[in-house]
PDB file of C-alpha atoms in Angstrom:
ATOM      1  CA  GLU A  10     139.140 -49.808  21.306  1.00 92.00           C
ATOM      2  CA  TYR A  11     140.163 -47.159  23.747  1.00 91.00           C
ATOM      3  CA  GLU A  12     139.198 -46.024  27.144  1.00 90.00           C
ATOM      4  CA  ALA A  13     135.619 -44.545  27.433  1.00 91.00           C
ATOM      5  CA  LEU A  14     135.680 -44.377  30.915  1.00 90.00           C
ATOM      6  CA  ALA A  15     138.109 -44.949  33.680  1.00 91.00           C
ATOM      7  CA  PRO A  16     137.921 -46.805  37.173  1.00 91.00           C
ATOM      8  CA  THR A  17     137.079 -46.141  40.179  1.00 92.00           C
ATOM      9  CA  SER A  18     137.193 -47.995  43.615  1.00 87.00           C
ATOM     10  CA  ASP A  19     133.753 -49.275  43.061  1.00 89.00           C
ATOM     11  CA  THR A  20     133.302 -49.538  39.305  1.00 92.00           C
ATOM     12  CA  ASP A  21     134.749 -51.347  36.381  1.00 89.00           C
ATOM     13  CA  ARG A  22     136.895 -49.710  32.810  1.00 92.00           C
ATOM     14  CA  GLU A  23     135.165 -48.702  30.370  1.00 92.00           C
ATOM     15  CA  CYS A  24     136.200 -49.455  26.684  1.00 95.00           C
ATOM     16  CA  ALA A  25     134.892 -48.704  23.790  1.00 93.00           C
ATOM     17  CA  LEU A  26     135.946 -49.137  19.855  1.00 94.00           C
ATOM     18  CA  LEU A  27     137.743 -47.026  18.127  1.00 95.00           C
ATOM     19  CA  THR A  28     136.122 -44.503  15.200  1.00 95.00           C
ATOM     20  CA  ALA A  29     137.575 -45.802  11.925  1.00 96.00           C
ATOM     21  CA  CYS A  30     138.643 -42.495   8.959  1.00 96.00           C
ATOM     22  CA  ASN A  31     137.000 -43.095   5.584  1.00 97.00           C
ATOM     23  CA  PHE A  32     140.255 -42.558   4.433  1.00 95.00           C
ATOM     24  CA  THR A  33     138.868 -42.289   0.888  1.00 95.00           C
ATOM     25  CA  THR A  34     136.782 -38.814   2.286  1.00 97.00           C
ATOM     26  CA  GLN A  35     138.483 -37.910   5.615  1.00 98.00           C
ATOM     27  CA  TYR A  36     141.624 -37.813   6.675  1.00 97.00           C
ATOM     28  CA  GLU A  37     143.176 -38.073  11.099  1.00 97.00           C
ATOM     29  CA  TYR A  38     142.401 -34.844  11.966  1.00 96.00           C
ATOM     30  CA  ASN A  39     143.396 -36.550  15.858  1.00 96.00           C
ATOM     31  CA  MET A  40     145.192 -39.484  16.768  1.00 95.00           C
ATOM     32  CA  SER A  41     143.329 -41.646  19.203  1.00 94.00           C
ATOM     33  CA  THR A  42     145.008 -41.114  22.858  1.00 94.00           C
ATOM     34  CA  PRO A  43     144.624 -44.606  25.141  1.00 95.00           C
ATOM     35  CA  THR A  44     141.911 -42.339  26.819  1.00 94.00           C
ATOM     36  CA  SER A  45     140.329 -40.249  23.911  1.00 95.00           C
ATOM     37  CA  ASP A  46     139.106 -41.648  20.321  1.00 95.00           C
ATOM     38  CA  ARG A  47     140.191 -40.551  17.288  1.00 96.00           C
ATOM     39  CA  VAL A  48     138.667 -37.199  15.081  1.00 97.00           C
ATOM     40  CA  CYS A  49     138.293 -37.919  11.550  1.00 97.00           C
ATOM     41  CA  SER A  50     137.204 -34.483   9.529  1.00 98.00           C
ATOM     42  CA  SER A  51     136.117 -35.129   5.733  1.00 98.00           C
ATOM     43  CA  LEU A  52     139.206 -33.764   2.966  1.00 98.00           C
ATOM     44  CA  THR A  53     138.933 -30.950   1.151  1.00 98.00           C
ATOM     45  CA  GLU A  54     137.175 -31.158  -2.234  1.00 97.00           C
ATOM     46  CA  CYS A  55     139.737 -29.156  -4.626  1.00 98.00           C
ATOM     47  CA  ASP A  56     136.147 -27.295  -6.784  1.00 98.00           C
ATOM     48  CA  TYR A  57     137.894 -27.663  -9.908  1.00 97.00           C
ATOM     49  CA  PRO A  58     137.684 -27.682 -12.923  1.00 95.00           C
ATOM     50  CA  ALA A  59     135.576 -23.940 -12.063  1.00 97.00           C
ATOM     51  CA  ALA A  60     137.997 -22.308  -9.831  1.00 98.00           C
ATOM     52  CA  GLU A  61     140.892 -24.423  -8.289  1.00 98.00           C
ATOM     53  CA  TYR A  62     143.504 -27.524  -8.054  1.00 98.00           C
ATOM     54  CA  GLU A  63     145.300 -29.140  -5.566  1.00 98.00           C
ATOM     55  CA  THR A  64     148.755 -28.643  -4.383  1.00 98.00           C
ATOM     56  CA  VAL A  65     148.900 -31.167  -1.751  1.00 98.00           C
ATOM     57  CA  SER A  66     147.539 -34.833  -1.768  1.00 97.00           C
ATOM     58  CA  PRO A  67     145.712 -35.730   1.434  1.00 98.00           C
ATOM     59  CA  THR A  68     147.447 -37.999   3.456  1.00 97.00           C
ATOM     60  CA  ILE A  69     145.811 -40.059   6.200  1.00 96.00           C
ATOM     61  CA  SER A  70     147.301 -37.756   8.642  1.00 96.00           C
ATOM     62  CA  SER A  71     146.492 -34.485   6.459  1.00 97.00           C
ATOM     63  CA  ASP A  72     143.975 -32.471   4.469  1.00 98.00           C
ATOM     64  CA  ARG A  73     143.928 -31.389   0.228  1.00 98.00           C
ATOM     65  CA  GLU A  74     145.091 -28.311  -0.161  1.00 98.00           C
ATOM     66  CA  CYS A  75     144.372 -26.207  -3.094  1.00 98.00           C
ATOM     67  CA  ALA A  76     144.580 -23.443  -4.632  1.00 98.00           C
ATOM     68  CA  ALA A  77     143.052 -20.702  -7.606  1.00 98.00           C
ATOM     69  CA  LEU A  78     143.093 -22.135 -11.030  1.00 98.00           C
ATOM     70  CA  THR A  79     145.388 -19.648 -13.253  1.00 98.00           C
ATOM     71  CA  SER A  80     142.851 -17.612 -15.679  1.00 97.00           C
ATOM     72  CA  CYS A  81     144.454 -16.320 -18.626  1.00 98.00           C
ATOM     73  CA  GLY A  82     143.809 -12.476 -20.006  1.00 97.00           C
ATOM     74  CA  THR A  83     142.218 -11.231 -22.848  1.00 96.00           C
ATOM     75  CA  ASP A  84     146.101 -10.566 -24.536  1.00 97.00           C
ATOM     76  CA  GLU A  85     147.201 -13.802 -23.363  1.00 98.00           C
ATOM     77  CA  PHE A  86     146.244 -17.738 -24.485  1.00 98.00           C
ATOM     78  CA  GLU A  87     146.520 -21.057 -22.029  1.00 98.00           C
ATOM     79  CA  ASN A  88     150.321 -22.776 -22.810  1.00 97.00           C
ATOM     80  CA  VAL A  89     149.528 -25.782 -20.812  1.00 98.00           C
ATOM     81  CA  ALA A  90     145.706 -26.937 -19.801  1.00 97.00           C
ATOM     82  CA  ALA A  91     144.109 -26.972 -16.192  1.00 98.00           C
ATOM     83  CA  SER A  92     144.572 -30.350 -14.777  1.00 98.00           C
ATOM     84  CA  GLU A  93     142.827 -31.425 -10.736  1.00 97.00           C
ATOM     85  CA  THR A  94     147.172 -31.804 -10.157  1.00 98.00           C
ATOM     86  CA  ARG A  95     147.971 -29.408 -12.147  1.00 98.00           C
ATOM     87  CA  ASN A  96     147.893 -25.171 -12.327  1.00 98.00           C
ATOM     88  CA  ARG A  97     146.638 -23.816 -16.148  1.00 98.00           C
ATOM     89  CA  GLU A  98     149.658 -21.900 -17.421  1.00 98.00           C
ATOM     90  CA  CYS A  99     149.370 -18.515 -19.553  1.00 98.00           C
ATOM     91  CA  LEU A 100     151.651 -16.653 -22.177  1.00 98.00           C
ATOM     92  CA  PRO A 101     151.229 -13.723 -23.464  1.00 98.00           C
ATOM     93  CA  ILE A 102     149.635 -13.609 -27.151  1.00 98.00           C
ATOM     94  CA  THR A 103     152.491 -13.117 -30.338  1.00 98.00           C
ATOM     95  CA  ILE A 104     152.422  -9.244 -31.797  1.00 98.00           C
ATOM     96  CA  CYS A 105     153.433  -9.192 -35.599  1.00 98.00           C
ATOM     97  CA  ASN A 106     155.738  -6.434 -36.051  1.00 97.00           C
ATOM     98  CA  SER A 107     152.803  -4.117 -38.453  1.00 93.00           C
ATOM     99  CA  THR A 108     155.574  -2.858 -41.092  1.00 95.00           C
ATOM    100  CA  THR A 109     157.226  -6.193 -41.769  1.00 98.00           C
ATOM    101  CA  GLN A 110     154.684  -8.499 -40.765  1.00 98.00           C
ATOM    102  CA  TYR A 111     150.946 -10.251 -41.729  1.00 98.00           C
ATOM    103  CA  GLU A 112     149.337 -13.064 -39.166  1.00 98.00           C
ATOM    104  CA  VAL A 113     148.680 -15.979 -41.089  1.00 98.00           C
ATOM    105  CA  ASP A 114     146.861 -17.954 -37.903  1.00 98.00           C
ATOM    106  CA  ALA A 115     144.316 -15.948 -35.554  1.00 98.00           C
ATOM    107  CA  PRO A 116     144.893 -16.230 -31.863  1.00 98.00           C
ATOM    108  CA  THR A 117     142.556 -19.115 -29.919  1.00 98.00           C
ATOM    109  CA  THR A 118     142.386 -19.611 -25.873  1.00 97.00           C
ATOM    110  CA  THR A 119     144.172 -22.652 -27.123  1.00 98.00           C
ATOM    111  CA  SER A 120     146.560 -21.586 -29.076  1.00 98.00           C
ATOM    112  CA  ASP A 121     149.798 -18.539 -29.814  1.00 98.00           C
ATOM    113  CA  ARG A 122     148.531 -15.763 -33.019  1.00 98.00           C
ATOM    114  CA  ILE A 123     151.840 -16.865 -36.606  1.00 98.00           C
ATOM    115  CA  CYS A 124     152.463 -13.781 -38.432  1.00 98.00           C
ATOM    116  CA  ALA A 125     154.980 -14.358 -41.379  1.00 98.00           C
ATOM    117  CA  ASN A 126     157.929 -11.247 -42.965  1.00 98.00           C
ATOM    118  CA  LEU A 127     156.170 -10.346 -45.648  1.00 98.00           C
ATOM    119  CA  THR A 128     156.748 -10.569 -48.956  1.00 98.00           C
ATOM    120  CA  VAL A 129     159.545  -8.101 -50.075  1.00 98.00           C
ATOM    121  CA  CYS A 130     158.985  -6.456 -53.886  1.00 98.00           C
ATOM    122  CA  ASP A 131     162.488  -6.652 -55.925  1.00 98.00           C
ATOM    123  CA  TYR A 132     160.814  -3.096 -56.785  1.00 97.00           C
ATOM    124  CA  PRO A 133     162.274  -1.109 -59.225  1.00 96.00           C
ATOM    125  CA  ALA A 134     164.174  -3.815 -60.585  1.00 97.00           C
ATOM    126  CA  SER A 135     161.947  -6.499 -61.785  1.00 98.00           C
ATOM    127  CA  GLN A 136     158.675  -6.314 -59.590  1.00 98.00           C
ATOM    128  CA  TYR A 137     156.178  -4.031 -58.591  1.00 98.00           C
ATOM    129  CA  GLU A 138     153.820  -4.181 -55.316  1.00 98.00           C
ATOM    130  CA  SER A 139     150.182  -4.973 -57.387  1.00 98.00           C
ATOM    131  CA  ALA A 140     148.396  -5.641 -54.191  1.00 98.00           C
ATOM    132  CA  ALA A 141     148.756  -4.218 -50.439  1.00 97.00           C
ATOM    133  CA  ALA A 142     149.685  -6.087 -47.769  1.00 97.00           C
ATOM    134  CA  THR A 143     146.461  -6.365 -44.744  1.00 97.00           C
ATOM    135  CA  ASN A 144     146.814  -7.732 -41.188  1.00 97.00           C
ATOM    136  CA  THR A 145     146.105 -10.716 -42.334  1.00 98.00           C
ATOM    137  CA  SER A 146     147.604 -10.927 -46.064  1.00 98.00           C
ATOM    138  CA  ASP A 147     150.742 -10.592 -47.391  1.00 98.00           C
ATOM    139  CA  ARG A 148     151.326  -8.080 -50.481  1.00 98.00           C
ATOM    140  CA  THR A 149     152.129  -9.669 -54.264  1.00 98.00           C
ATOM    141  CA  CYS A 150     154.254  -8.540 -56.543  1.00 98.00           C
ATOM    142  CA  SER A 151     154.228  -9.045 -60.027  1.00 98.00           C
ATOM    143  CA  THR A 152     156.238  -8.412 -63.450  1.00 98.00           C
ATOM    144  CA  LEU A 153     157.260  -5.283 -64.371  1.00 98.00           C
ATOM    145  CA  THR A 154     156.535  -4.485 -67.922  1.00 98.00           C
ATOM    146  CA  VAL A 155     159.488  -4.474 -69.794  1.00 97.00           C
ATOM    147  CA  CYS A 156     158.781  -2.239 -73.368  1.00 97.00           C
ATOM    148  CA  LYS A 157     159.434  -3.754 -75.371  1.00 94.00           C
ATOM    149  CA  GLY A 158     163.620  -2.215 -77.467  1.00 92.00           C
ATOM    150  CA  PHE A 159     163.512   1.911 -78.798  1.00 91.00           C
ATOM    151  CA  GLU A 160     166.605   1.590 -81.357  1.00 91.00           C
ATOM    152  CA  LEU A 161     163.284  -1.385 -83.600  1.00 92.00           C
ATOM    153  CA  GLU A 162     161.541  -0.046 -86.298  1.00 90.00           C
ATOM    154  CA  MET A 163     159.149  -1.882 -84.200  1.00 93.00           C
ATOM    155  CA  GLY A 164     159.650  -1.708 -80.435  1.00 96.00           C
ATOM    156  CA  GLU A 165     158.251   0.624 -77.894  1.00 97.00           C
ATOM    157  CA  PHE A 166     158.578   3.343 -75.660  1.00 97.00           C
ATOM    158  CA  GLU A 167     156.875   3.900 -72.212  1.00 98.00           C
ATOM    159  CA  THR A 168     154.605   6.184 -71.343  1.00 98.00           C
ATOM    160  CA  VAL A 169     153.916   5.731 -67.490  1.00 98.00           C
ATOM    161  CA  ALA A 170     156.593   5.232 -65.493  1.00 98.00           C
ATOM    162  CA  PRO A 171     156.142   2.003 -62.887  1.00 98.00           C
ATOM    163  CA  THR A 172     156.449   3.280 -59.094  1.00 98.00           C
ATOM    164  CA  ALA A 173     156.708   1.210 -56.283  1.00 98.00           C
ATOM    165  CA  ASN A 174     153.115  -0.050 -56.518  1.00 97.00           C
ATOM    166  CA  SER A 175     151.606   0.365 -60.415  1.00 98.00           C
ATOM    167  CA  ASN A 176     152.915  -0.653 -63.650  1.00 98.00           C
ATOM    168  CA  ARG A 177     155.244   0.961 -65.902  1.00 98.00           C
ATOM    169  CA  GLU A 178     152.813   1.070 -69.881  1.00 98.00           C
ATOM    170  CA  CYS A 179     154.662   1.033 -72.919  1.00 98.00           C
ATOM    171  CA  ALA A 180     153.382   2.132 -76.013  1.00 98.00           C
ATOM    172  CA  PRO A 181     154.674   1.303 -79.687  1.00 97.00           C
ATOM    173  CA  LEU A 182     156.524   3.575 -82.094  1.00 97.00           C
ATOM    174  CA  THR A 183     155.937   5.298 -84.280  1.00 96.00           C
ATOM    175  CA  VAL A 184     157.337   3.363 -87.759  1.00 96.00           C
ATOM    176  CA  CYS A 185     157.703   6.080 -91.074  1.00 95.00           C
ATOM    177  CA  SER A 186     156.334   5.991 -94.089  1.00 94.00           C
ATOM    178  CA  SER A 187     158.539   3.768 -96.761  1.00 91.00           C
ATOM    179  CA  TYR A 188     157.855   8.042 -98.571  1.00 93.00           C
ATOM    180  CA  GLY A 189     158.358   9.032 -94.695  1.00 92.00           C
ATOM    181  CA  ILE A 190     161.850  10.227 -93.008  1.00 94.00           C
ATOM    182  CA  VAL A 191     162.755  10.264 -88.770  1.00 95.00           C
ATOM    183  CA  THR A 192     162.486  13.145 -87.541  1.00 96.00           C
ATOM    184  CA  THR A 193     163.239  12.397 -84.463  1.00 96.00           C
ATOM    185  CA  ASN A 194     164.996   9.729 -83.081  1.00 96.00           C
ATOM    186  CA  ALA A 195     162.804   7.208 -80.355  1.00 96.00           C
ATOM    187  CA  THR A 196     164.772   6.769 -76.947  1.00 96.00           C
ATOM    188  CA  ALA A 197     163.382   4.754 -73.387  1.00 96.00           C
ATOM    189  CA  THR A 198     160.444   7.381 -72.723  1.00 97.00           C
ATOM    190  CA  SER A 199     159.498   8.760 -76.582  1.00 97.00           C
ATOM    191  CA  ASP A 200     158.627   8.250 -79.693  1.00 97.00           C
ATOM    192  CA  ARG A 201     159.873   8.298 -83.036  1.00 96.00           C
ATOM    193  CA  THR A 202     158.232  11.110 -85.376  1.00 96.00           C
ATOM    194  CA  CYS A 203     158.184  11.480 -88.114  1.00 96.00           C
ATOM    195  CA  GLU A 204     157.960  13.490 -91.665  1.00 95.00           C
ATOM    196  CA  CYS A 205     157.046  12.296 -95.270  1.00 96.00           C
ATOM    197  CA  ALA A 206     159.226  13.519 -97.555  1.00 92.00           C
ATOM    198  CA  GLY A 207     160.291  15.321-101.002  1.00 87.00           C
ATOM    199  CA  GLU A 208     156.529  15.035-102.613  1.00 88.00           C
ATOM    200  CA  TYR A 209     154.902  13.708-100.840  1.00 90.00           C
ATOM    201  CA  TRP A 210     152.083  14.509 -97.667  1.00 92.00           C
ATOM    202  CA  GLY A 211     151.182  13.405 -94.570  1.00 92.00           C
ATOM    203  CA  ASP A 212     151.795  13.378 -91.140  1.00 92.00           C
ATOM    204  CA  GLY A 213     155.461  10.515 -92.279  1.00 90.00           C
ATOM    205  CA  ALA A 214     153.708   7.428 -90.611  1.00 92.00           C
ATOM    206  CA  ALA A 215     151.305   7.392 -93.356  1.00 93.00           C
ATOM    207  CA  CYS A 216     152.428   9.670 -96.443  1.00 89.00           C
TER     208      CYS A 216
END
């Protein structure tokens, strides 16, 4: 109780019951005194999850404090989710290096982009690029064709040289007829030539 009305020479003191705060929804804004009632005030409600979170919890004599929730930008993802008492945390979305990387997994609002290193073809030793890389796919490397030895009678020679993104092309060497003779030996990049010997005629491959 507290003294609601002070006594006089001809009247008695009047007392009243102290207000009881409901600490679930209220806090004590002003403490009671011998001659005044306590004052209760409604607790602030944070606008969670729409816009706010609780930064300071309420006590019996202090209000709850709220702050605005961080909003991740278009170039960020949510690394730590918000809760009633925690702000969300945002991190920059990883940017793949277009020269050396490609995107394996696209970013979402709650996950980062995942990048992987582009395969490097072993050109000119043994491979060429058969399918170019894109922003979201790796390049494909294929084994370079190897022409059969031009030193062999049934060998091959190179008709089209390989490039970083095209294969080598080969053709079979001309085989001279048993009645023909070699007039020009084959090289790695040129065919042999033949001519018919003696009284035989033809192109050398057929006499």
